[in-house]
Short mmCIF file of C-alpha atoms and ligand atoms in Angstrom, two decimals:
data_model
loop_
_atom_site.label_atom_id
_atom_site.label_comp_id
_atom_site.label_asym_id
_atom_site.label_seq_id
_atom_site.Cartn_x
_atom_site.Cartn_y
_atom_site.Cartn_z
CA MET L 1 78.81 97.77 87.76
CA SER L 2 76.38 98.69 85.05
CA THR L 3 77.93 100.89 82.40
CA ALA L 4 74.85 100.84 80.18
CA PRO L 5 72.50 103.78 80.41
CA ALA L 6 69.82 103.31 83.04
CA ARG L 7 66.19 102.82 81.91
CA GLU L 8 65.16 105.03 79.00
CA HIS L 9 62.37 107.34 80.05
CA ALA L 10 61.89 109.85 77.28
CA VAL L 11 64.15 110.94 74.46
CA GLY L 12 67.43 111.98 76.02
CA THR L 13 66.18 111.45 79.56
CA GLU L 14 66.90 108.44 81.70
CA ALA L 15 64.98 107.45 84.78
CA VAL L 16 66.28 106.02 88.01
CA THR L 17 64.86 105.61 91.48
CA CYS L 18 67.70 107.50 93.16
CA ALA L 19 70.17 109.91 91.56
CA ILE L 20 73.21 110.77 93.69
CA ALA L 21 75.28 113.86 92.85
CA GLY L 22 78.92 113.37 93.88
CA CYS L 23 80.88 110.23 94.67
CA GLY L 24 82.83 111.05 97.82
CA PRO L 25 82.47 108.88 100.93
CA ALA L 26 78.79 109.79 101.42
CA GLY L 27 77.71 109.25 97.80
CA ALA L 28 79.71 106.05 97.32
CA LEU L 29 78.40 104.41 100.48
CA LEU L 30 74.80 105.51 99.94
CA GLY L 31 74.99 104.12 96.39
CA LEU L 32 76.27 100.79 97.70
CA LEU L 33 73.66 100.49 100.44
CA LEU L 34 70.77 101.29 98.10
CA ALA L 35 72.03 98.97 95.35
CA ARG L 36 72.36 96.14 97.90
CA ALA L 37 68.75 96.77 98.79
CA GLY L 38 67.79 96.31 95.15
CA ILE L 39 67.18 100.00 94.41
CA ASP L 40 68.03 101.44 91.05
CA VAL L 41 70.72 104.06 91.71
CA LEU L 42 72.83 106.32 89.51
CA VAL L 43 75.87 108.08 90.99
CA LEU L 44 77.27 111.04 89.03
CA GLU L 45 80.84 112.13 89.76
CA LYS L 46 82.40 115.10 88.00
CA HIS L 47 85.99 113.89 88.25
CA GLU L 48 87.41 111.14 86.06
CA ASP L 49 88.93 109.26 88.99
CA PHE L 50 89.14 109.26 92.78
CA PHE L 51 92.65 110.61 92.96
CA ARG L 52 92.30 113.00 95.87
CA ASP L 53 95.70 113.57 97.31
CA PHE L 54 94.36 116.72 98.85
CA ARG L 55 91.79 114.88 100.94
CA GLY L 56 91.83 113.33 104.35
CA ASP L 57 92.28 109.64 104.80
CA THR L 58 91.02 108.93 108.29
CA ILE L 59 88.85 105.86 108.75
CA HIS L 60 87.64 105.88 112.35
CA PRO L 61 86.52 102.94 114.53
CA SER L 62 82.82 103.60 113.79
CA THR L 63 83.45 103.48 110.03
CA ILE L 64 85.52 100.31 110.37
CA GLU L 65 82.59 98.75 112.18
CA ILE L 66 80.27 99.72 109.33
CA MET L 67 82.66 98.11 106.86
CA GLU L 68 82.54 94.98 109.00
CA GLU L 69 78.73 95.05 108.95
CA LEU L 70 78.95 95.20 105.15
CA GLY L 71 81.26 92.17 105.09
CA LEU L 72 84.12 94.33 103.82
CA LEU L 73 86.45 94.29 106.82
CA ASP L 74 89.01 91.95 105.21
CA GLU L 75 89.02 94.02 102.02
CA LEU L 76 89.47 97.23 104.03
CA SER L 77 92.28 95.69 106.10
CA ALA L 78 94.03 94.59 102.90
CA LEU L 79 94.29 98.19 101.64
CA PRO L 80 97.57 100.03 102.25
CA GLN L 81 97.23 101.82 105.57
CA GLN L 82 98.80 102.99 108.79
CA ARG L 83 97.01 102.59 112.09
CA THR L 84 97.15 104.65 115.22
CA GLY L 85 95.62 103.75 118.56
CA ARG L 86 96.10 107.14 120.19
CA LEU L 87 96.35 110.82 119.33
CA GLU L 88 99.03 112.85 121.09
CA ALA L 89 100.01 116.52 121.24
CA VAL L 90 103.68 117.39 121.60
CA THR L 91 104.17 120.69 123.45
CA ASP L 92 107.41 122.47 124.36
CA THR L 93 107.37 120.76 127.74
CA GLY L 94 106.15 117.24 127.03
CA THR L 95 103.52 115.06 125.39
CA ALA L 96 99.81 115.00 126.21
CA THR L 97 97.53 112.14 125.17
CA LEU L 98 94.41 113.61 123.59
CA ALA L 99 92.59 110.38 122.76
CA ASP L 100 93.45 106.76 123.52
CA PHE L 101 91.16 104.37 121.62
CA GLY L 102 92.60 101.42 123.56
CA GLU L 103 90.78 102.69 126.66
CA LEU L 104 87.39 102.23 125.00
CA ASP L 105 85.46 99.05 124.56
CA LEU L 106 85.74 99.08 120.75
CA ARG L 107 85.85 96.27 118.23
CA HIS L 108 88.50 98.19 116.29
CA PRO L 109 90.36 100.55 118.64
CA TYR L 110 92.35 102.50 116.08
CA ILE L 111 92.16 105.02 113.28
CA ALA L 112 93.23 103.61 109.93
CA PHE L 113 94.80 106.09 107.50
CA VAL L 114 93.72 104.71 104.14
CA PRO L 115 94.21 106.65 100.89
CA GLN L 116 90.78 108.00 100.07
CA TRP L 117 90.95 106.80 96.46
CA ASP L 118 91.49 103.20 97.64
CA PHE L 119 88.58 103.50 100.04
CA LEU L 120 86.28 104.90 97.35
CA ASP L 121 87.43 102.27 94.86
CA LEU L 122 86.58 99.59 97.40
CA LEU L 123 83.07 100.96 97.98
CA THR L 124 82.27 101.49 94.31
CA ASP L 125 83.75 98.14 93.20
CA GLU L 126 81.55 96.46 95.77
CA ALA L 127 78.52 98.49 94.69
CA GLY L 128 79.25 97.53 91.08
CA ARG L 129 78.57 93.91 91.96
CA TYR L 130 74.88 94.74 92.24
CA PRO L 131 72.94 95.02 89.00
CA THR L 132 71.04 98.19 89.89
CA PHE L 133 74.16 100.30 90.55
CA THR L 134 75.55 102.68 87.94
CA LEU L 135 78.49 104.99 88.50
CA ARG L 136 79.14 107.61 85.85
CA MET L 137 82.50 109.33 86.10
CA GLY L 138 83.26 112.63 84.34
CA ALA L 139 79.59 113.58 84.86
CA GLU L 140 79.12 117.03 86.36
CA VAL L 141 75.71 117.81 87.78
CA LEU L 142 74.65 121.22 86.50
CA ASP L 143 71.23 121.80 87.95
CA VAL L 144 68.19 120.15 89.45
CA ARG L 145 65.08 119.48 87.40
CA ARG L 146 61.73 120.57 88.77
CA GLY L 147 58.28 119.09 88.41
CA GLY L 148 54.85 120.15 89.56
CA GLY L 149 54.87 122.31 92.69
CA GLY L 150 58.62 122.87 92.35
CA ARG L 151 59.45 119.34 93.51
CA VAL L 152 62.94 118.24 92.49
CA THR L 153 62.51 115.44 89.97
CA GLY L 154 66.12 114.76 89.00
CA VAL L 155 69.17 116.54 87.64
CA SER L 156 70.85 117.65 84.47
CA TYR L 157 74.52 116.87 84.00
CA ARG L 158 77.37 117.42 81.55
CA ASP L 159 79.41 114.46 80.34
CA ARG L 160 83.13 114.46 79.62
CA GLU L 161 82.53 115.38 75.96
CA GLY L 162 80.50 118.39 76.98
CA GLY L 163 77.11 116.90 76.09
CA THR L 164 74.25 117.58 78.50
CA HIS L 165 71.83 114.95 79.77
CA GLU L 166 68.80 114.75 81.96
CA VAL L 167 67.92 112.28 84.66
CA ASP L 168 64.51 111.71 86.23
CA ALA L 169 64.67 110.42 89.78
CA THR L 170 62.17 109.62 92.51
CA LEU L 171 64.77 111.01 94.90
CA THR L 172 67.90 113.08 94.28
CA VAL L 173 70.61 113.12 96.94
CA ALA L 174 73.28 115.82 96.99
CA THR L 175 76.58 114.41 98.25
CA ASP L 176 78.65 116.87 96.24
CA GLY L 177 80.65 118.24 99.13
CA ARG L 178 81.03 121.55 100.88
CA GLY L 179 80.91 123.61 97.69
CA SER L 180 77.71 121.79 96.65
CA ASP L 181 76.41 122.89 93.25
CA VAL L 182 73.11 121.17 93.94
CA ARG L 183 72.67 123.10 97.17
CA ARG L 184 73.24 126.34 95.30
CA SER L 185 70.80 125.39 92.57
CA VAL L 186 67.97 125.00 95.11
CA GLY L 187 68.94 128.16 96.96
CA LEU L 188 69.84 126.60 100.32
CA VAL L 189 72.52 128.48 102.23
CA PRO L 190 74.30 126.96 105.25
CA VAL L 191 74.77 128.93 108.45
CA GLY L 192 78.51 129.56 108.86
CA TYR L 193 80.12 129.45 112.29
CA GLY L 194 83.55 130.78 111.37
CA ALA L 195 86.97 129.38 112.11
CA PRO L 196 90.16 131.11 113.28
CA MET L 197 92.41 129.17 110.93
CA ASP L 198 93.11 127.78 107.49
CA ILE L 199 95.36 124.84 106.72
CA LEU L 200 98.45 124.37 104.55
CA TRP L 201 98.62 120.76 103.39
CA PHE L 202 101.88 119.18 102.17
CA ARG L 203 104.08 116.10 102.36
CA LEU L 204 107.57 115.47 103.68
CA SER L 205 109.31 112.11 103.56
CA ARG L 206 109.73 109.94 106.66
CA SER L 207 113.05 108.51 107.85
CA HIS L 208 113.74 105.44 109.95
CA GLY L 209 114.63 107.39 113.07
CA ASP L 210 111.42 109.47 113.06
CA ARG L 211 108.90 109.01 115.84
CA GLU L 212 106.09 106.57 115.03
CA GLY L 213 102.46 107.46 114.66
CA THR L 214 100.29 110.48 114.09
CA PHE L 215 100.67 113.43 116.45
CA GLY L 216 100.13 117.15 116.82
CA ARG L 217 102.89 119.68 117.52
CA ILE L 218 101.72 122.78 119.30
CA THR L 219 103.52 125.86 120.54
CA ALA L 220 102.86 129.60 120.82
CA GLY L 221 101.91 130.85 117.36
CA ARG L 222 101.86 127.49 115.63
CA PHE L 223 99.98 124.20 115.41
CA VAL L 224 100.81 121.33 113.07
CA ALA L 225 99.17 117.90 112.70
CA MET L 226 101.60 115.23 111.51
CA ILE L 227 99.91 112.25 109.90
CA ASP L 228 102.13 109.20 109.65
CA ARG L 229 101.62 107.76 106.15
CA GLY L 230 104.36 105.13 106.27
CA ASP L 231 106.99 106.50 103.93
CA TYR L 232 105.90 110.13 104.23
CA TRP L 233 104.38 112.61 106.64
CA GLN L 234 101.16 114.27 105.57
CA VAL L 235 101.48 117.66 107.23
CA ALA L 236 98.53 119.90 108.14
CA TYR L 237 100.05 123.26 109.11
CA ALA L 238 97.56 125.68 110.65
CA ILE L 239 97.76 129.38 109.81
CA PRO L 240 95.57 132.28 110.98
CA LYS L 241 92.43 132.65 108.88
CA GLY L 242 93.05 134.54 105.66
CA ALA L 243 96.87 134.57 106.05
CA ASP L 244 97.44 132.34 103.02
CA ALA L 245 98.03 135.06 100.39
CA GLU L 246 100.37 137.03 102.64
CA LEU L 247 102.40 133.91 103.39
CA ARG L 248 102.59 132.91 99.76
CA ALA L 249 103.95 136.34 98.89
CA GLN L 250 107.01 135.41 100.94
CA SER L 251 109.73 132.94 100.05
CA ILE L 252 108.99 129.23 100.63
CA ASP L 253 111.96 129.41 103.03
CA THR L 254 109.62 131.01 105.57
CA LEU L 255 107.59 127.82 105.75
CA ARG L 256 110.64 125.54 105.55
CA GLU L 257 112.31 127.34 108.46
CA SER L 258 109.18 127.33 110.57
CA VAL L 259 108.74 123.56 110.09
CA ALA L 260 112.41 122.87 110.88
CA ASP L 261 112.22 125.06 113.96
CA LEU L 262 109.11 123.32 115.24
CA MET L 263 110.30 119.79 114.46
CA PRO L 264 114.10 119.75 114.12
CA PHE L 265 114.04 116.13 112.93
CA LEU L 266 112.53 117.42 109.67
CA ALA L 267 115.23 120.02 109.03
CA ASP L 268 117.08 117.71 106.60
CA ARG L 269 114.03 117.40 104.29
CA THR L 270 112.24 120.73 104.23
CA HIS L 271 113.98 121.31 100.86
CA GLU L 272 111.48 118.75 99.48
CA LEU L 273 109.11 121.70 99.41
CA ARG L 274 110.41 123.09 96.14
CA GLY L 275 108.01 125.99 96.09
CA TRP L 276 104.48 127.01 97.02
CA ASP L 277 103.08 124.72 94.30
CA ASP L 278 103.93 121.82 96.62
CA VAL L 279 101.66 123.31 99.28
CA ARG L 280 97.87 123.16 99.02
CA SER L 281 95.56 125.45 100.94
CA LEU L 282 92.41 124.36 102.68
CA GLU L 283 90.00 127.07 103.68
CA VAL L 284 88.56 125.81 106.94
CA GLN L 285 84.79 126.14 107.12
CA VAL L 286 82.34 125.10 109.78
CA ASN L 287 78.75 125.38 108.65
CA ARG L 288 75.42 123.61 108.69
CA LEU L 289 72.17 123.75 106.80
CA ARG L 290 68.98 124.43 108.72
CA ARG L 291 66.98 122.23 106.34
CA TRP L 292 68.63 119.20 104.76
CA HIS L 293 65.90 118.66 102.20
CA VAL L 294 63.41 120.19 99.82
CA PRO L 295 60.71 118.06 98.20
CA GLY L 296 62.44 115.38 96.12
CA LEU L 297 65.97 116.28 97.29
CA LEU L 298 68.09 115.38 100.32
CA LEU L 299 71.52 116.81 101.19
CA ILE L 300 73.99 114.89 103.38
CA GLY L 301 77.71 114.85 104.20
CA ASP L 302 79.70 118.02 103.65
CA ALA L 303 76.90 119.36 101.41
CA ALA L 304 74.78 119.63 104.57
CA HIS L 305 77.54 120.43 107.09
CA ALA L 306 81.20 121.29 106.51
CA MET L 307 83.28 120.18 109.47
CA SER L 308 86.42 121.70 110.95
CA PRO L 309 89.44 119.41 110.43
CA ILE L 310 89.76 119.02 114.23
CA GLY L 311 89.55 115.30 114.99
CA GLY L 312 89.52 114.42 111.28
CA VAL L 313 85.86 113.46 111.51
CA GLY L 314 84.47 114.78 108.20
CA ILE L 315 84.66 111.46 106.34
CA ASN L 316 83.16 109.60 109.24
CA LEU L 317 80.20 111.94 109.62
CA ALA L 318 79.57 111.67 105.88
CA ILE L 319 79.61 107.87 106.19
CA GLN L 320 77.22 107.93 109.15
CA ASP L 321 74.85 110.24 107.25
CA ALA L 322 74.83 107.79 104.33
CA VAL L 323 73.99 104.84 106.59
CA ALA L 324 71.22 106.79 108.31
CA ALA L 325 69.77 107.96 104.97
CA ALA L 326 69.78 104.42 103.56
CA ASN L 327 68.23 102.97 106.74
CA LEU L 328 65.42 105.51 106.68
CA LEU L 329 64.80 105.79 102.94
CA ALA L 330 65.38 102.35 101.39
CA GLU L 331 61.85 101.24 102.12
CA PRO L 332 60.10 104.40 100.83
CA LEU L 333 62.34 104.26 97.75
CA ARG L 334 61.36 100.67 97.11
CA ARG L 335 57.75 101.71 97.30
CA GLY L 336 58.52 104.51 94.84
CA ARG L 337 57.40 107.40 97.03
CA VAL L 338 59.56 109.48 99.35
CA THR L 339 57.63 112.03 101.34
CA GLU L 340 58.99 115.23 102.86
CA ARG L 341 58.39 113.71 106.25
CA ALA L 342 60.66 110.77 105.40
CA LEU L 343 63.38 113.17 104.24
CA ALA L 344 63.05 115.30 107.38
CA ARG L 345 63.70 112.20 109.48
CA VAL L 346 67.25 111.99 108.13
CA ARG L 347 68.13 115.43 109.42
CA ARG L 348 66.37 114.75 112.70
CA ARG L 349 68.48 111.62 113.13
CA ARG L 350 71.77 113.26 112.17
CA TRP L 351 71.35 116.75 113.62
CA LEU L 352 72.52 115.91 117.15
CA PRO L 353 75.78 114.17 116.11
CA THR L 354 76.55 117.06 113.76
CA PHE L 355 75.68 119.73 116.32
CA VAL L 356 77.67 118.11 119.16
CA THR L 357 80.75 117.49 116.99
CA GLN L 358 80.76 121.00 115.54
CA THR L 359 80.20 122.54 118.97
CA VAL L 360 83.21 120.72 120.42
CA GLN L 361 85.27 121.69 117.37
CA ARG L 362 84.28 125.32 117.82
CA VAL L 363 85.22 125.27 121.50
CA VAL L 364 88.67 123.82 120.66
CA GLN L 365 89.06 126.44 117.92
CA ARG L 366 88.04 129.30 120.20
CA ARG L 367 89.77 128.23 123.39
CA LEU L 368 92.92 126.57 122.09
CA LEU L 369 93.82 126.93 118.42
CA GLY L 370 92.67 130.52 117.89
CA PRO L 371 94.64 131.90 120.87
CA VAL L 372 97.66 129.72 120.03
CA LEU L 373 97.73 131.03 116.45
CA GLN L 374 97.62 134.55 117.87
CA GLY L 375 100.79 133.76 119.83
CA GLU L 376 99.51 132.52 123.18
CA ARG L 377 101.23 129.58 124.82
CA PRO L 378 99.12 126.41 124.64
CA GLY L 379 99.82 125.57 128.29
CA ALA L 380 97.04 127.86 129.47
CA ALA L 381 94.41 125.80 127.64
CA LEU L 382 96.10 122.40 127.84
CA GLY L 383 96.78 122.66 131.59
CA PRO L 384 93.13 122.36 132.71
CA LEU L 385 92.63 119.74 130.02
CA ARG L 386 95.45 117.66 131.46
CA ARG L 387 93.93 117.90 134.94
CA VAL L 388 90.47 116.92 133.69
CA ALA L 389 92.04 114.08 131.74
CA ARG L 390 93.05 112.44 134.99
CA LEU L 391 89.36 111.77 135.71
CA GLY L 392 88.66 108.30 134.31
CA PHE L 393 85.52 108.61 132.21
CA VAL L 394 86.20 112.23 131.21
CA ARG L 395 89.57 111.11 129.87
CA ARG L 396 87.78 108.72 127.55
CA LEU L 397 85.35 111.32 126.17
CA PRO L 398 87.59 112.76 123.40
CA ALA L 399 88.42 109.26 122.17
CA ARG L 400 84.73 108.35 122.12
CA LEU L 401 83.73 111.57 120.39
CA VAL L 402 86.43 111.28 117.72
CA GLY L 403 86.39 107.51 117.26
CA VAL L 404 82.71 106.72 117.57
CA GLY L 405 80.79 109.99 117.70
CA VAL L 406 77.29 110.58 118.99
CA LEU L 407 74.53 108.15 118.00
CA PRO L 408 76.66 105.85 115.85
CA GLU L 409 74.77 104.29 112.96
CA HIS L 410 74.54 100.62 112.02
CA VAL L 411 73.62 99.11 108.69
CA ARG L 412 69.95 98.10 108.74
CA THR L 413 69.23 97.99 105.03
CA PRO L 414 68.43 94.53 103.73
CA VAL L 415 70.40 92.74 101.02
CA LEU L 416 67.73 92.13 98.40
CA ALA L 417 69.85 92.04 95.24
CA GLU L 418 72.08 89.30 93.96
CA ARG L 419 75.80 90.03 94.22
CA ALA L 420 77.96 89.23 91.21
CA PRO L 421 81.46 87.74 91.57
CA ASP L 422 84.28 90.19 92.24
CA GLN L 423 85.32 91.95 89.03
CA SER L 424 87.48 94.62 90.64
CA GLY L 425 90.72 92.97 89.58
CA ARG L 426 91.94 93.26 93.20
CA PRO L 427 93.76 90.16 94.37
CA PRO L 428 91.64 88.06 96.73
CA VAL L 429 92.02 89.06 100.37
CA GLY L 430 94.78 87.04 101.99
CA ALA L 431 96.42 86.15 98.64
C1 FAD B 1 92.69 119.02 102.56
C2 FAD B 1 91.59 118.28 103.27
C3 FAD B 1 91.91 117.43 104.30
C4 FAD B 1 90.92 116.76 104.98
N1 FAD B 1 91.28 115.91 105.96
C5 FAD B 1 90.34 115.14 106.54
C6 FAD B 1 90.70 114.11 107.43
O1 FAD B 1 91.87 113.89 107.72
N2 FAD B 1 89.71 113.36 107.96
C7 FAD B 1 88.40 113.57 107.65
O2 FAD B 1 87.53 112.85 108.16
N3 FAD B 1 88.03 114.53 106.80
C8 FAD B 1 88.97 115.30 106.23
N4 FAD B 1 88.61 116.25 105.33
C9 FAD B 1 87.18 116.47 105.08
C10 FAD B 1 86.62 115.32 104.29
O3 FAD B 1 87.35 115.18 103.08
C11 FAD B 1 85.14 115.57 104.02
O4 FAD B 1 84.47 115.87 105.23
C12 FAD B 1 84.48 114.34 103.43
O5 FAD B 1 85.18 113.91 102.30
C13 FAD B 1 83.04 114.65 103.08
O6 FAD B 1 82.52 113.63 102.29
P1 FAD B 1 81.35 113.92 101.25
O7 FAD B 1 81.11 112.62 100.57
O8 FAD B 1 80.23 114.59 101.93
O9 FAD B 1 81.93 115.01 100.26
P2 FAD B 1 83.27 115.02 99.39
O10 FAD B 1 84.26 114.05 99.89
O11 FAD B 1 83.66 116.44 99.28
O12 FAD B 1 82.80 114.47 97.98
C14 FAD B 1 82.07 115.25 97.10
C15 FAD B 1 82.20 114.63 95.72
O13 FAD B 1 81.30 115.30 94.84
C16 FAD B 1 81.97 115.58 93.64
N5 FAD B 1 81.29 116.72 93.04
C17 FAD B 1 81.34 118.01 93.42
N6 FAD B 1 80.55 118.76 92.66
C18 FAD B 1 79.97 117.91 91.76
C19 FAD B 1 79.04 118.08 90.70
N7 FAD B 1 78.53 119.28 90.39
N8 FAD B 1 78.69 116.99 89.98
C20 FAD B 1 79.19 115.77 90.26
N9 FAD B 1 80.07 115.55 91.24
C21 FAD B 1 80.44 116.61 92.01
C22 FAD B 1 83.41 115.86 94.06
O14 FAD B 1 84.29 115.68 92.97
C23 FAD B 1 83.60 114.81 95.13
O15 FAD B 1 84.05 113.59 94.60
C24 FAD B 1 89.58 116.94 104.63
C25 FAD B 1 89.24 117.81 103.59
C26 FAD B 1 90.23 118.46 102.91
C27 FAD B 1 89.84 119.37 101.79
#
């Protein structure tokens, strides 16, 4: 990976073909795909590292396939991970299978739970093997720069010492997540669709006798997703929207007792929650931009559409957006001119998958999770679902929607740059 400044353009200003704001899944993969295609790319990430314990770790079958297309399947498989072939909901009366990836004709019929920092390290180490890739950590994008006619011509950013810098770019891509600073700086506002819940996010250790695999526990008033992370459970505990402050005003015992009551096998370890500092809050948002671009700037991933956590699809949609953007824009970028029409094509390509996924999430929120969090028994909503699930192809729909999504993308960008030997320091795969 290049650590030297990119081409000097004017005093204090550097010039690149593509500047990417934010190095989450979307920014990291887009940077890799463009660098492979020989395009000069600078990725700016405000944090100093990828440690994101508070983030999701789900790598779905469609993303695994993309990693295979990139020749990174062995490296991905070598990362620490747990795999699950089906998603189940445990109710008071039994267990319902929500999605069984084994029933689909998939090359990789499982979700891999991979720590997001390992996944991002893998993508950026690989990108760093191409000479035109630069990742700058501790670089916070402050604003966009504008040229003639208001076209976005790059960004300004602050480095870790507090110095400010300017970057000229043929194209700027905002992949800076759901609180996107870049989006704000160009005045785009997503349409919000609301959500009946927020999430408390915490860990509890796993014991040998615990059930295997990831599952959901649902009963009147409560819903919890239990993600099996090997030696611990990553717990996503749903609460009614806006209830966080009220809950935190109470003793942590309230949460401990609720968890023990819902899943008695955890009763011996709820004390691991020493206080509310061990519990993070995620404000659930579902929103979408009407326009994903302005001249010179494209927004993708969470910056264009925040997803509900239902199905754990946010990372995978961000990845698919990055592949679509690279497929559609690598050639115009190589030619040095990206028109508005080319940028609009990215949204056109990715609108349907985003719309369908969010619509299904909203239906599940409205019909199942919202009423359950208000105290209704889940049976009323799960009953018809169970009956529908007996119909062959319908039964496979949730697995297809979660695991593959609508209009899955495939890597079409060429490899035009020479790849340097591995300098990541990771042991060779299989060693
Ligand atoms: C608690 C939690 C749990 C989640 N669980 C799951 C899950 O299980 N499965 C799933 O698929 N999704 C999950 N998600 C959602 C998922 O994390 C996102 O959908 C996904 O990461 C979006 O990728 P992205 O690249 O678009 O944005 P992000 O991953 O949000 O990345 C944005 C990056 O931009 C950086 N950044 C922000 N502002 C600036 C700036 N001004 N300058 C420079 N850099 C900047 C950020 O530091 C970050 O690295 C979860 C989210 C949260 C918060």
